[in-house]
Coordinates of C-alpha atoms and ligand atoms in Angstrom, one line a residue:
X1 CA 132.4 80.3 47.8
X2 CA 134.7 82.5 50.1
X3 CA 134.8 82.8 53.9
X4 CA 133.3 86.3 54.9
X5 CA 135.7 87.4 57.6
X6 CA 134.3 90.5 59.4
X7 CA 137.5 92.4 60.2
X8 CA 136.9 94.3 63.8
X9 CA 138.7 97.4 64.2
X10 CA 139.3 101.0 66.0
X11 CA 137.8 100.1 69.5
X12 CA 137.1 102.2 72.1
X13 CA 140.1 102.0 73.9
X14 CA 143.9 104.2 74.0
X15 CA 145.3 101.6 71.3
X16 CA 142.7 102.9 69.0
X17 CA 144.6 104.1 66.2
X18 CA 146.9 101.5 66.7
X19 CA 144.4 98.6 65.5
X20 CA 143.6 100.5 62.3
X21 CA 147.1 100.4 61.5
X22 CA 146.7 96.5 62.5
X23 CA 143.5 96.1 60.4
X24 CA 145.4 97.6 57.5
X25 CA 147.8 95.6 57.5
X26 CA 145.8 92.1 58.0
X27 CA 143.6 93.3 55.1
X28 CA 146.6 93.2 52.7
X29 CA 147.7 89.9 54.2
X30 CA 144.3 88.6 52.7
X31 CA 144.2 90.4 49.8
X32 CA 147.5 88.6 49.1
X33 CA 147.3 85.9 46.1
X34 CA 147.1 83.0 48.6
X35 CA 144.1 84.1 50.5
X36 CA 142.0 85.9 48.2
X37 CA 140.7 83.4 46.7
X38 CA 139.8 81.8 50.3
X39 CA 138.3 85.1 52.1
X40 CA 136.2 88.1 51.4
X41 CA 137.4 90.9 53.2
X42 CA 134.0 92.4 55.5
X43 CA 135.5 95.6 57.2
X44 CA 133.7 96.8 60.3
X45 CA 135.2 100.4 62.3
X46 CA 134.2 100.9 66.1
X47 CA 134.2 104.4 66.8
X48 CA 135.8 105.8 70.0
X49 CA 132.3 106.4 71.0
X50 CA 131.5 102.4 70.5
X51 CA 129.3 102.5 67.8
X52 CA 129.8 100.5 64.3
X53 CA 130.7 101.5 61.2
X54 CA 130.5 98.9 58.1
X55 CA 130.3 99.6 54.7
X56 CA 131.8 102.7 52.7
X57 CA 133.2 104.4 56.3
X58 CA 134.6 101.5 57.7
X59 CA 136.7 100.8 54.0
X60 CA 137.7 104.6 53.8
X61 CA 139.2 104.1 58.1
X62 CA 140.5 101.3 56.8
X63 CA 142.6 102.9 53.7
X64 CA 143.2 106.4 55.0
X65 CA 142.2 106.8 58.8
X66 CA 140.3 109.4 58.1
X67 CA 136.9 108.8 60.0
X68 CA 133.2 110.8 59.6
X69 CA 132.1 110.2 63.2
X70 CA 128.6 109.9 63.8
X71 CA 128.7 111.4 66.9
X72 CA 125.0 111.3 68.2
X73 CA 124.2 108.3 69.2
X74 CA 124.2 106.5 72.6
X75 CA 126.2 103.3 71.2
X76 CA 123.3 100.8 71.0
X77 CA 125.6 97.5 70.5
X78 CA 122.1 95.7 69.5
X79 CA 121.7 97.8 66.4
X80 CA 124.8 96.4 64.3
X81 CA 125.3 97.8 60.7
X82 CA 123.2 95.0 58.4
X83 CA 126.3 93.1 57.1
X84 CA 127.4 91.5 60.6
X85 CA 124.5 89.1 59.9
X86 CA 126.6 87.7 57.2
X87 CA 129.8 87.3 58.4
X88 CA 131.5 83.7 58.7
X89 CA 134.3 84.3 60.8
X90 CA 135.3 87.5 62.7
X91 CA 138.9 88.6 63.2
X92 CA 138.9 91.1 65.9
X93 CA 142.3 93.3 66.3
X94 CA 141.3 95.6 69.0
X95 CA 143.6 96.0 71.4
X96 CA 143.4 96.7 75.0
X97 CA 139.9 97.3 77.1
X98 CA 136.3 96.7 75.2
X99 CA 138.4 94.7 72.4
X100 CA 141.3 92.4 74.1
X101 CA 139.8 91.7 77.2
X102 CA 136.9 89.2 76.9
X103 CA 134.1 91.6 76.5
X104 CA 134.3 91.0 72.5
X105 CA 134.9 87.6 72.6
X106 CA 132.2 87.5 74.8
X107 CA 129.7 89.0 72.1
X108 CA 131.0 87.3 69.3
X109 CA 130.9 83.6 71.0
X110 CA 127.1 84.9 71.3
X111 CA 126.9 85.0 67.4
X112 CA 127.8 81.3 67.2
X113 CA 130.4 81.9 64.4
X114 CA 134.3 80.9 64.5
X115 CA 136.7 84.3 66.0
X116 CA 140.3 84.3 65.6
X117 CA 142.0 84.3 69.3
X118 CA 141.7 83.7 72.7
X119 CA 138.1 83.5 74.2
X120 CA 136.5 84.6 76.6
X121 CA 138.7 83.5 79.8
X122 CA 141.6 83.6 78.1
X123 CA 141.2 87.2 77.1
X124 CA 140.1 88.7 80.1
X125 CA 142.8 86.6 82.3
X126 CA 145.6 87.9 79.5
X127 CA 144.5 91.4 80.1
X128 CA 143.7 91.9 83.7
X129 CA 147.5 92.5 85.1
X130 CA 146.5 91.3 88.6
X131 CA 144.5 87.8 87.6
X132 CA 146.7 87.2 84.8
X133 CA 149.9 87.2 87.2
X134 CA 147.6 85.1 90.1
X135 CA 147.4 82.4 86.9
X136 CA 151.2 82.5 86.4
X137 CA 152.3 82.1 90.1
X138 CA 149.7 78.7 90.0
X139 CA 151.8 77.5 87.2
X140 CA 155.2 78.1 89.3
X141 CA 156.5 81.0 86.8
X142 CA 159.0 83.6 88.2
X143 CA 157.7 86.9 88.4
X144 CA 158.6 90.2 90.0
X145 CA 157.1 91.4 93.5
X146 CA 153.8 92.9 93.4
X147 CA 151.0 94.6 95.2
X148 CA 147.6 94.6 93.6
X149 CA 145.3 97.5 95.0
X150 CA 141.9 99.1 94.4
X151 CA 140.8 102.3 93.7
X152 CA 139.1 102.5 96.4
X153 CA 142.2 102.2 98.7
X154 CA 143.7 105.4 96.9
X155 CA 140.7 107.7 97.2
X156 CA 138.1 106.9 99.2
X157 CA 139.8 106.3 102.7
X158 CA 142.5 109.1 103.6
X159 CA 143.3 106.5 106.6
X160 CA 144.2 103.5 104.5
X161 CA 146.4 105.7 101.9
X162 CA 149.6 106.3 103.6
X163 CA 149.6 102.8 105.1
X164 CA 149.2 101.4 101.8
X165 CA 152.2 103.6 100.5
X166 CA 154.2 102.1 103.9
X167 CA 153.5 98.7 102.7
X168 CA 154.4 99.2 99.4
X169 CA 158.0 100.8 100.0
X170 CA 158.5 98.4 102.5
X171 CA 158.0 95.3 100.2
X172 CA 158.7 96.9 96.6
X173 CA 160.9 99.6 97.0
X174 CA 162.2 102.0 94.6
X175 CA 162.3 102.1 92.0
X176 CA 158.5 100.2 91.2
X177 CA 156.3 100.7 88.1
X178 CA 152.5 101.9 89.4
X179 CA 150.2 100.2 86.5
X180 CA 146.2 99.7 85.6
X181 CA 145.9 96.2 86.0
X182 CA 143.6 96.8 82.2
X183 CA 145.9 98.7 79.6
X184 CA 148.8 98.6 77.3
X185 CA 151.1 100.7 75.5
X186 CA 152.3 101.9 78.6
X187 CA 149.1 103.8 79.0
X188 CA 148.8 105.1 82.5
X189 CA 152.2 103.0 83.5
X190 CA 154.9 105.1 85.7
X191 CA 158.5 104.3 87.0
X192 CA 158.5 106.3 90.3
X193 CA 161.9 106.7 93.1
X194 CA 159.8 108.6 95.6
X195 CA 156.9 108.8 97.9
X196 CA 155.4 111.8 95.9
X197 CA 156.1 110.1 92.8
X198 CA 154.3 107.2 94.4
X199 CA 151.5 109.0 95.2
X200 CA 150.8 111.0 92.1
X201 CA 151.3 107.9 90.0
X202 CA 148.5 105.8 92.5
X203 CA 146.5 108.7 91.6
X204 CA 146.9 108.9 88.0
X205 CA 146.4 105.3 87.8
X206 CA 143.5 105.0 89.8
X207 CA 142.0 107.5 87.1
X208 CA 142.0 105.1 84.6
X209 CA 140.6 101.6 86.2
X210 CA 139.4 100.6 89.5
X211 CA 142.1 98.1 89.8
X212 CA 146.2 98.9 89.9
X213 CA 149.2 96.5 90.2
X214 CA 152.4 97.8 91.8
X215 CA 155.9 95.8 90.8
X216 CA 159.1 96.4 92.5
X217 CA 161.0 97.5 89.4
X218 CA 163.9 95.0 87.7
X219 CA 166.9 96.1 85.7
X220 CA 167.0 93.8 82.6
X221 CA 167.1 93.1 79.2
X222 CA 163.5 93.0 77.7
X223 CA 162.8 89.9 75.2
X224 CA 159.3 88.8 73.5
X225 CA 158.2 85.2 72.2
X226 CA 155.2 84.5 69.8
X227 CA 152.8 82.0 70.9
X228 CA 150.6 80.3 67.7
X229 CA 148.3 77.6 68.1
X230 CA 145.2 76.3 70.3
X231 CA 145.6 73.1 72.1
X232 CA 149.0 72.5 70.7
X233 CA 150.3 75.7 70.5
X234 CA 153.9 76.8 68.9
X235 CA 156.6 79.2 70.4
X236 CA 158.6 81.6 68.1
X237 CA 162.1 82.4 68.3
X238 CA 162.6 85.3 70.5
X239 CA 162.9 88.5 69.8
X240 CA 165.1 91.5 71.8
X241 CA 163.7 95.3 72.5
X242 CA 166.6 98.2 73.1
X243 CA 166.1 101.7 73.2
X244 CA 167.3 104.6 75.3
X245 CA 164.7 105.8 77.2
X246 CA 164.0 105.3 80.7
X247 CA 161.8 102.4 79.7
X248 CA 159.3 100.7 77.5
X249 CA 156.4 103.8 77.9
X250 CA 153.9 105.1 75.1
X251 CA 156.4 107.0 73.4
X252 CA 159.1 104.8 73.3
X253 CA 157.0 102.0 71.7
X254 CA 155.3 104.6 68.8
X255 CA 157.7 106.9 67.9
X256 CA 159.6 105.9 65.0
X257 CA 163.6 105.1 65.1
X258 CA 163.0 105.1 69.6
X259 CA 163.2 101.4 70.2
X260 CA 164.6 98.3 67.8
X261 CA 163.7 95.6 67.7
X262 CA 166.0 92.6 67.4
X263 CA 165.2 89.5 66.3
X264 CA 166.5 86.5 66.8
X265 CA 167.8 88.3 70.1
X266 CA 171.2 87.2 70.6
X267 CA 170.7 84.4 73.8
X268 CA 172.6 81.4 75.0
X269 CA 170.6 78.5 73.3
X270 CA 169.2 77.0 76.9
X271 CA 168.0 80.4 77.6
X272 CA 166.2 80.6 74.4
X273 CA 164.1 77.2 75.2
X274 CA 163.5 78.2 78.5
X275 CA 162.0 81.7 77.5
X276 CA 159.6 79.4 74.9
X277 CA 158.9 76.9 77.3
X278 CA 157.3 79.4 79.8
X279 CA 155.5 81.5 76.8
X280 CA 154.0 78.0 76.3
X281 CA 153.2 77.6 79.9
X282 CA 151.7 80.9 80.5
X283 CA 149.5 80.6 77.3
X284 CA 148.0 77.5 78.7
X285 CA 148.0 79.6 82.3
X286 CA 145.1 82.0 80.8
X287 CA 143.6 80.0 78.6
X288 CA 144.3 81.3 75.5
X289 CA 143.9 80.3 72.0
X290 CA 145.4 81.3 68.8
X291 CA 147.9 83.9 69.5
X292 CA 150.0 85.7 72.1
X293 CA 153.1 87.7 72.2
X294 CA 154.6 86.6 75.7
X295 CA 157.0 89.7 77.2
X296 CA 159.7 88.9 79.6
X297 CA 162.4 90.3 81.7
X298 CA 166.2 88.9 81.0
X299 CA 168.3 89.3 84.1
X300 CA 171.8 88.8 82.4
X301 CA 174.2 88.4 85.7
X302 CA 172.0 86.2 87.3
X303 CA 170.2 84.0 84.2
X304 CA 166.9 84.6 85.7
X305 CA 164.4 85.0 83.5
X306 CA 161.2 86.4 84.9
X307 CA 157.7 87.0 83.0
X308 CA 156.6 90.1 83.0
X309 CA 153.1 89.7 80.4
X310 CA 150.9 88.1 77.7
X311 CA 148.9 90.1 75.3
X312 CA 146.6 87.9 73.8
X313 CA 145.9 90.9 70.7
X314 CA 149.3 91.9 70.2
X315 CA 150.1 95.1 68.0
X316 CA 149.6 93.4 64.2
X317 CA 151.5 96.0 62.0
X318 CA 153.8 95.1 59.2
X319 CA 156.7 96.2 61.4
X320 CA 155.2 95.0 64.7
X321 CA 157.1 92.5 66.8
X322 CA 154.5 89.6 66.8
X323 CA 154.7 88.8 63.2
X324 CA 158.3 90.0 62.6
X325 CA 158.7 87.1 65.2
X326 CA 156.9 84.7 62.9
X327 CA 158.5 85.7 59.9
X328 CA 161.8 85.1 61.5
X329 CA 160.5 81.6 62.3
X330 CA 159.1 80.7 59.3
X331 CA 156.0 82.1 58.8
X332 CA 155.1 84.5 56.4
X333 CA 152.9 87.4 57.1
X334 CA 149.9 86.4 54.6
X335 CA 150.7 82.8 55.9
X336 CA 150.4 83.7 59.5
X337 CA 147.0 85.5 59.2
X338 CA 146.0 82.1 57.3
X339 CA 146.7 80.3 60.0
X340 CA 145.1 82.4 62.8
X341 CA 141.7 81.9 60.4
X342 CA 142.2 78.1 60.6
X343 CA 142.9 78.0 64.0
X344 CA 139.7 80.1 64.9
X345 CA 137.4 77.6 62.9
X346 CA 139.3 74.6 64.6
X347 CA 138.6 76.1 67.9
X348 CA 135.2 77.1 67.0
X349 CA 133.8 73.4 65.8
X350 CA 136.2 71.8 69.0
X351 CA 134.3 73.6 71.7
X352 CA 130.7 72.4 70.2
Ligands
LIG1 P1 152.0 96.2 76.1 O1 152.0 97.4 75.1 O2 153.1 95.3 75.8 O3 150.7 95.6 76.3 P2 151.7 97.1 78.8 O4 151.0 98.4 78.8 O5 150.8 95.9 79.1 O6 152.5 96.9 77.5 P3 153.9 96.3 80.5 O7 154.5 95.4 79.4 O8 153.5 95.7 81.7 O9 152.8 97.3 79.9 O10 155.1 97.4 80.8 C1 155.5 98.3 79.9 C2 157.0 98.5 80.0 O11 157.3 99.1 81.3 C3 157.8 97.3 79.9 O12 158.1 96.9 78.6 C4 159.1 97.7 80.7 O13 159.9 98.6 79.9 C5 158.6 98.6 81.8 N1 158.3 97.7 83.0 C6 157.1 97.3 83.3 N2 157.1 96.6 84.5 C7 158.4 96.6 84.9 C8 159.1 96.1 86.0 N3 158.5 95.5 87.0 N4 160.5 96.3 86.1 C9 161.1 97.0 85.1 N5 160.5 97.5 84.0 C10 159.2 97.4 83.9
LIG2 MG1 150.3 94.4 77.9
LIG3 MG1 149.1 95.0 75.0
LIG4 MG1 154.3 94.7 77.5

């Protein structure tokens, strides 16, 4: 008989609408010849709100995006639509907070059933900007300058802010990128040049998590690697980002025709290895398991390659750069989603 994999999607999180997109596209993978005769496809839509959706509204999300809300309720994560009871294997692609970063993982490992990626640890370590570059440093990666502060130093103490801002020009500089240590896509993320820049982007920050990283800011070229695998995971070939904008932000990454992607990027062969052999490293860093799209910064005059982040649920669309890189390695699409399953029931009977 087939697998049931529960497909987890929406999320209550910026990157939203950007998982449906994922989930569509992982739902044709296994609807592909070569899977469906391995895995029934169980949908299951999180509202913005947190509450579940399976059945008919979680299929219609998945073809159309067009959602009936039931707005109501108080999310009561303990009353799950009937189907999750039946589910064999879950395949979460929710990405960013309540979805990337452990909390999940963390429910799912309750259900005792295999889940496709990182667990636990690893999730919450890939996601958390702050612990996830404390983890790299242990492994002796290079990385840019940061400061990692609290929302509490921003708002609550008018005597610590100005001293904080000191200490940040002093040791960063300008330009530096002001980030929640707990998004993506750029949510939230600002380049400033300026005190007041500095200090409205602290504040905007601090608006959407209680814990901010500050980097001084690099000028490079910006290249990805795939990591696959658990114990013995695989790096892809690397792929390239360009685009015209000041830099990688929200609008940039979703807007069509704004950024290319370029893959293989065109690299000196050493500098190729050495971008896969830290993705490796830094997989192993957090703990993860299954997949992560590793992003790093190319300095081109010096050769320095520095890592800038992993994403343990990287964007999963047809066109998105995780399994473009895959592709480009080898690895199909449908073959790649396959894979993840396998790796996610390996994991699962390993850890018993
Ligand atoms: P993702 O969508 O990949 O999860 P994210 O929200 O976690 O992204 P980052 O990858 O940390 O954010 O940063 C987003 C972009 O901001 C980078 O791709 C790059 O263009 C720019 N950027 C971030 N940090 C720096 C830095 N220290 N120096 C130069 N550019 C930076
Ligand atoms: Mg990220
Ligand atoms: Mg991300
Ligand atoms: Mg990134």
């Amino acid at each position: 008989s087939k697998l049931r994999v529960g497909l987890l999607f929406g999320g209550r999180s910026g990157e939203h609408e950007v998982s449906i997109i994922s989930a569509r596209a992982i739902a044709n993978a296994l609807s592909a010849e070569a899977n469906s005769q391995k895995y029934e496809i169980v949908p299951f839509y999180i509202q913005k709100n947190g509450v579940w959706q399976g059945g008919e509204t979680a299929q219609q999300v998945l073809k159309s995006s067009e959602a009936t809300e039931n707005p109501a309720i108080t999310p009561n994560l303990w009353q799950f639509p009937a189907e999750t009871a039946e589910i064999d294997l879950w395949f979460p692609i929710l990405h960013g907070p309540n979805g990337e970063d452990g909390t999940i993982q963390g429910l799912l490992t309750l259900m005792q059933v295999p889940f496709v990626g990182s667990g636990v640890l690893g999730s919450a370590a890939g996601m958390d900007k702050i612990a996830m570059k404390t983890a790299f440093a242990q492994a002796g990666l290079s990385q840019v300058k940061y400061k990692a502060i609290t929302r509490a130093q921003i708002w609550s103490n008018p005597c610590i802010f100005p001293k904080l801002c000191d200490e940040i020009e002093a040791t960063l500089g300008y330009p530096c990128f002001v980030k929640p240590a707990n998004l993506g896509s750029s949510v939230g993320i600002a380049k400033v040049r300026s005190r007041q820049e500095l200090e409205a982007a602290l504040d905007n920050a601090a608006t959407y998590d209680r814990r901010i990283i500050v980097e001084a800011g690099v000028v490079a070229r910006e290249v990805e690697c795939a990591v696959l695998g658990n114990d013995n995971p695989k790096a892809s070939v690397i792929g390239e980002i360009t685009f015209d904008s000041d830099f990688y932000d929200y609008e940039t990454k979703y807007t069509e025709g704004k950024a290319d992607l370029l893959i293989p990027a065109p690299l000196p062969e050493t500098v190729v290895q050495q971008i896969q052999e830290m993705a490796l490293q830094a997989f192993a860093a957090v703990d993860g398991a299954g997949l992560a799209r590793v992003d790093f910064f190319y300095v081109e005059a010096t050769g320095e390659i520095l890592i800038n982040e992993i994403n343990t649920l990287p964007g999963f669309t047809s066109t998105s750069m995780y399994p473009q890189l895959w592709a480009n390695t080898g690895i199909s699409f449908t073959e790649l989603v396959d894979q993840l399953i396998q790796l996610a029931i390996e994991r699962h009977t390993n850890s018993k």
